[in-house]
Structures are given as C-alpha cells and as structure tokens.
Short mmCIF file of N, CA and C in Angstrom, two decimals:
data_model
loop_
_atom_site.label_atom_id
_atom_site.label_comp_id
_atom_site.label_asym_id
_atom_site.label_seq_id
_atom_site.Cartn_x
_atom_site.Cartn_y
_atom_site.Cartn_z
N MET A 1 126.99 95.79 87.64
CA MET A 1 126.99 97.19 87.31
C MET A 1 127.31 97.43 85.84
N GLU A 2 127.98 96.53 85.20
CA GLU A 2 128.35 96.72 83.81
C GLU A 2 127.14 96.82 82.91
N ILE A 3 126.11 96.04 83.20
CA ILE A 3 124.91 96.08 82.35
C ILE A 3 124.24 97.45 82.43
N VAL A 4 124.27 98.08 83.58
CA VAL A 4 123.68 99.41 83.73
C VAL A 4 124.50 100.44 82.97
N GLU A 5 125.80 100.30 82.99
CA GLU A 5 126.66 101.23 82.25
C GLU A 5 126.43 101.11 80.75
N LEU A 6 126.19 99.91 80.26
CA LEU A 6 126.01 99.71 78.83
C LEU A 6 124.65 100.20 78.35
N ILE A 7 123.62 99.84 79.08
CA ILE A 7 122.27 100.20 78.65
C ILE A 7 121.57 100.91 79.81
N ARG A 8 121.57 102.22 79.77
CA ARG A 8 121.06 103.01 80.89
C ARG A 8 119.54 103.11 80.92
N HIS A 9 118.87 102.71 79.87
CA HIS A 9 117.42 102.85 79.81
C HIS A 9 116.68 101.56 80.18
N MET A 10 117.38 100.60 80.72
CA MET A 10 116.74 99.36 81.13
C MET A 10 116.03 99.57 82.46
N SER A 11 114.93 98.86 82.65
CA SER A 11 114.23 98.97 83.92
C SER A 11 114.98 98.18 84.99
N THR A 12 114.81 98.59 86.23
CA THR A 12 115.45 97.87 87.32
C THR A 12 114.90 96.45 87.41
N TYR A 13 113.62 96.29 87.09
CA TYR A 13 113.02 94.95 87.11
C TYR A 13 113.69 94.04 86.09
N PHE A 14 113.92 94.55 84.88
CA PHE A 14 114.56 93.76 83.83
C PHE A 14 115.97 93.34 84.24
N ILE A 15 116.72 94.28 84.79
CA ILE A 15 118.09 93.97 85.24
C ILE A 15 118.05 92.95 86.36
N GLU A 16 117.10 93.11 87.27
CA GLU A 16 116.94 92.17 88.38
C GLU A 16 116.72 90.75 87.86
N GLN A 17 115.86 90.62 86.85
CA GLN A 17 115.57 89.30 86.29
C GLN A 17 116.77 88.72 85.56
N GLN A 18 117.48 89.55 84.81
CA GLN A 18 118.61 89.08 84.03
C GLN A 18 119.79 88.67 84.91
N MET A 19 120.04 89.43 85.95
CA MET A 19 121.21 89.19 86.79
C MET A 19 120.90 88.38 88.04
N LYS A 20 119.60 88.15 88.28
CA LYS A 20 119.14 87.38 89.44
C LYS A 20 119.65 87.97 90.76
N ILE A 21 119.45 89.28 90.89
CA ILE A 21 119.76 89.98 92.13
C ILE A 21 118.55 90.82 92.52
N SER A 22 118.53 91.30 93.74
CA SER A 22 117.36 92.04 94.20
C SER A 22 117.26 93.39 93.50
N GLN A 23 116.02 93.87 93.39
CA GLN A 23 115.79 95.15 92.75
C GLN A 23 116.41 96.28 93.57
N LYS A 24 116.45 96.12 94.88
CA LYS A 24 117.07 97.13 95.74
C LYS A 24 118.56 97.26 95.42
N THR A 25 119.22 96.13 95.19
CA THR A 25 120.64 96.14 94.84
C THR A 25 120.85 96.84 93.50
N VAL A 26 119.99 96.52 92.54
CA VAL A 26 120.09 97.16 91.23
C VAL A 26 119.91 98.66 91.38
N TRP A 27 118.91 99.07 92.14
CA TRP A 27 118.62 100.49 92.32
C TRP A 27 119.79 101.23 92.99
N SER A 28 120.30 100.66 94.06
CA SER A 28 121.38 101.35 94.77
C SER A 28 122.64 101.44 93.92
N ASN A 29 122.93 100.41 93.14
CA ASN A 29 124.10 100.46 92.26
C ASN A 29 123.89 101.39 91.08
N SER A 30 122.66 101.47 90.60
CA SER A 30 122.41 102.36 89.46
C SER A 30 122.55 103.82 89.88
N LEU A 31 122.26 104.12 91.13
CA LEU A 31 122.44 105.49 91.62
C LEU A 31 123.91 105.88 91.60
N LYS A 32 124.77 104.91 91.81
CA LYS A 32 126.21 105.18 91.79
C LYS A 32 126.74 105.35 90.37
N VAL A 33 126.12 104.65 89.41
CA VAL A 33 126.63 104.60 88.05
C VAL A 33 126.03 105.68 87.15
N VAL A 34 124.71 105.81 87.22
CA VAL A 34 124.00 106.72 86.32
C VAL A 34 124.12 108.15 86.85
N PRO A 35 124.54 109.07 86.02
CA PRO A 35 124.65 110.46 86.49
C PRO A 35 123.28 111.06 86.80
N LYS A 36 123.27 112.09 87.59
CA LYS A 36 122.02 112.77 87.92
C LYS A 36 121.38 113.29 86.65
N LYS A 37 120.06 113.22 86.61
CA LYS A 37 119.35 113.74 85.45
C LYS A 37 119.41 115.26 85.47
N THR A 38 119.63 115.82 84.32
CA THR A 38 119.63 117.27 84.21
C THR A 38 118.34 117.69 83.51
N PRO A 39 117.79 118.81 83.89
CA PRO A 39 116.56 119.25 83.23
C PRO A 39 116.81 119.49 81.74
N HIS A 40 115.87 119.05 80.95
CA HIS A 40 116.02 119.24 79.51
C HIS A 40 115.22 120.46 79.07
N GLU A 41 115.61 120.99 77.96
CA GLU A 41 114.86 122.11 77.40
C GLU A 41 113.67 121.54 76.64
N MET A 42 112.53 122.15 76.86
CA MET A 42 111.33 121.66 76.20
C MET A 42 111.32 122.15 74.75
N VAL A 43 111.08 121.22 73.86
CA VAL A 43 110.97 121.56 72.44
C VAL A 43 109.71 122.41 72.27
N GLN A 44 109.75 123.34 71.35
CA GLN A 44 108.64 124.28 71.17
C GLN A 44 107.32 123.57 70.93
N ASN A 45 107.31 122.51 70.11
CA ASN A 45 106.07 121.76 69.85
C ASN A 45 105.53 121.13 71.12
N ASN A 46 106.41 120.54 71.93
CA ASN A 46 105.96 119.93 73.17
C ASN A 46 105.36 120.96 74.11
N LEU A 47 105.97 122.12 74.17
CA LEU A 47 105.44 123.19 75.01
C LEU A 47 104.05 123.60 74.52
N PHE A 48 103.89 123.73 73.22
CA PHE A 48 102.60 124.09 72.64
C PHE A 48 101.54 123.05 73.00
N TYR A 49 101.87 121.77 72.85
CA TYR A 49 100.90 120.71 73.15
C TYR A 49 100.57 120.66 74.64
N ARG A 50 101.54 120.90 75.47
CA ARG A 50 101.29 120.91 76.91
C ARG A 50 100.33 122.04 77.29
N ILE A 51 100.56 123.22 76.73
CA ILE A 51 99.67 124.36 76.99
C ILE A 51 98.28 124.07 76.45
N GLU A 52 98.22 123.51 75.26
CA GLU A 52 96.94 123.18 74.64
C GLU A 52 96.16 122.17 75.49
N ASP A 53 96.82 121.14 75.97
CA ASP A 53 96.16 120.14 76.81
C ASP A 53 95.67 120.73 78.12
N CYS A 54 96.48 121.56 78.75
CA CYS A 54 96.07 122.20 80.01
C CYS A 54 94.88 123.10 79.78
N ASP A 55 94.91 123.87 78.70
CA ASP A 55 93.80 124.76 78.37
C ASP A 55 92.52 123.96 78.14
N SER A 56 92.65 122.85 77.43
CA SER A 56 91.50 121.98 77.17
C SER A 56 90.90 121.44 78.47
N LEU A 57 91.75 121.01 79.39
CA LEU A 57 91.26 120.50 80.67
C LEU A 57 90.58 121.59 81.49
N LEU A 58 91.13 122.79 81.46
CA LEU A 58 90.51 123.89 82.20
C LEU A 58 89.15 124.26 81.61
N LYS A 59 89.04 124.27 80.28
CA LYS A 59 87.75 124.55 79.64
C LYS A 59 86.74 123.45 79.95
N ARG A 60 87.20 122.22 79.93
CA ARG A 60 86.32 121.09 80.25
C ARG A 60 85.83 121.20 81.69
N ASN A 61 86.69 121.65 82.57
CA ASN A 61 86.33 121.79 83.97
C ASN A 61 85.26 122.87 84.18
N GLU A 62 85.24 123.90 83.32
CA GLU A 62 84.20 124.93 83.42
C GLU A 62 82.83 124.36 83.10
N ILE A 63 82.77 123.44 82.13
CA ILE A 63 81.50 122.83 81.73
C ILE A 63 81.08 121.75 82.72
N ASP A 64 81.99 120.88 83.05
CA ASP A 64 81.74 119.77 83.97
C ASP A 64 82.85 119.78 85.01
N PRO A 65 82.58 120.27 86.22
CA PRO A 65 83.65 120.42 87.22
C PRO A 65 84.18 119.08 87.74
N PHE A 66 84.82 118.34 86.85
CA PHE A 66 85.33 117.02 87.22
C PHE A 66 86.45 117.10 88.24
N LEU A 67 87.24 118.19 88.22
CA LEU A 67 88.32 118.31 89.20
C LEU A 67 87.77 118.45 90.61
N LYS A 68 86.67 119.17 90.76
CA LYS A 68 86.05 119.32 92.08
C LYS A 68 85.59 117.96 92.60
N CYS A 69 85.05 117.14 91.71
CA CYS A 69 84.61 115.79 92.11
C CYS A 69 85.79 114.94 92.55
N ILE A 70 86.89 115.04 91.85
CA ILE A 70 88.07 114.25 92.19
C ILE A 70 88.63 114.67 93.54
N VAL A 71 88.71 115.96 93.78
CA VAL A 71 89.36 116.47 94.98
C VAL A 71 88.46 116.37 96.20
N THR A 72 87.16 116.64 96.06
CA THR A 72 86.30 116.76 97.24
C THR A 72 85.13 115.80 97.28
N SER A 73 85.07 114.80 96.41
CA SER A 73 83.88 113.96 96.34
C SER A 73 83.69 113.11 97.59
N ASP A 74 84.75 112.63 98.21
CA ASP A 74 84.61 111.75 99.36
C ASP A 74 85.62 112.14 100.43
N GLU A 75 85.19 112.94 101.36
CA GLU A 75 86.10 113.42 102.39
C GLU A 75 86.51 112.33 103.37
N LYS A 76 85.75 111.24 103.45
CA LYS A 76 86.05 110.14 104.36
C LYS A 76 87.03 109.14 103.74
N TRP A 77 87.39 109.34 102.51
CA TRP A 77 88.23 108.38 101.79
C TRP A 77 89.55 108.13 102.49
N GLY A 78 90.15 109.14 103.07
CA GLY A 78 91.45 108.98 103.71
C GLY A 78 91.39 108.37 105.10
N THR A 79 90.21 108.21 105.67
CA THR A 79 90.12 107.67 107.04
C THR A 79 89.80 106.21 107.06
#
C-alpha cells in the first residue's frame, strides 16, 4: 500500500508487476488508500474546445449521418 500512497497516478498493472501481487489486490487496496475523486472545474479553454468538437461532430453528422450507421447499421449484432 505504501507505493500507492507515494505515487497515486501509477497504473494498477504497473504496481502489480512491481510488487508481484494480483491486480485485484492492488485495486481493492487502492480503493482504501486513494480518496474519492472530486469533480473538477473545467477550464474555460477546455470547455470551448469540447463545445467546438461536439459542434463539429453534429455538423459532420448532417452531411454524412455516420452516427445513424453506428447505432442502427446492424440490428443482429447483439444476438
């Protein structure tokens, strides 16, 4: 658990390899050590880029309805 406390941004896979323990053990212990994530405030630039990207995808969908193809192209896919 000490390694998780020191470096909180390590992947569970990396910790598993370094400590030679199962990934499930790493995950369950990290839940005890790492505090719950709190929502962050979006920086104004990030918000602008997110809106711009969404707008671009919606405009692209008007020209070429790629979303319709993704959602409804193969109804038998799930069976």
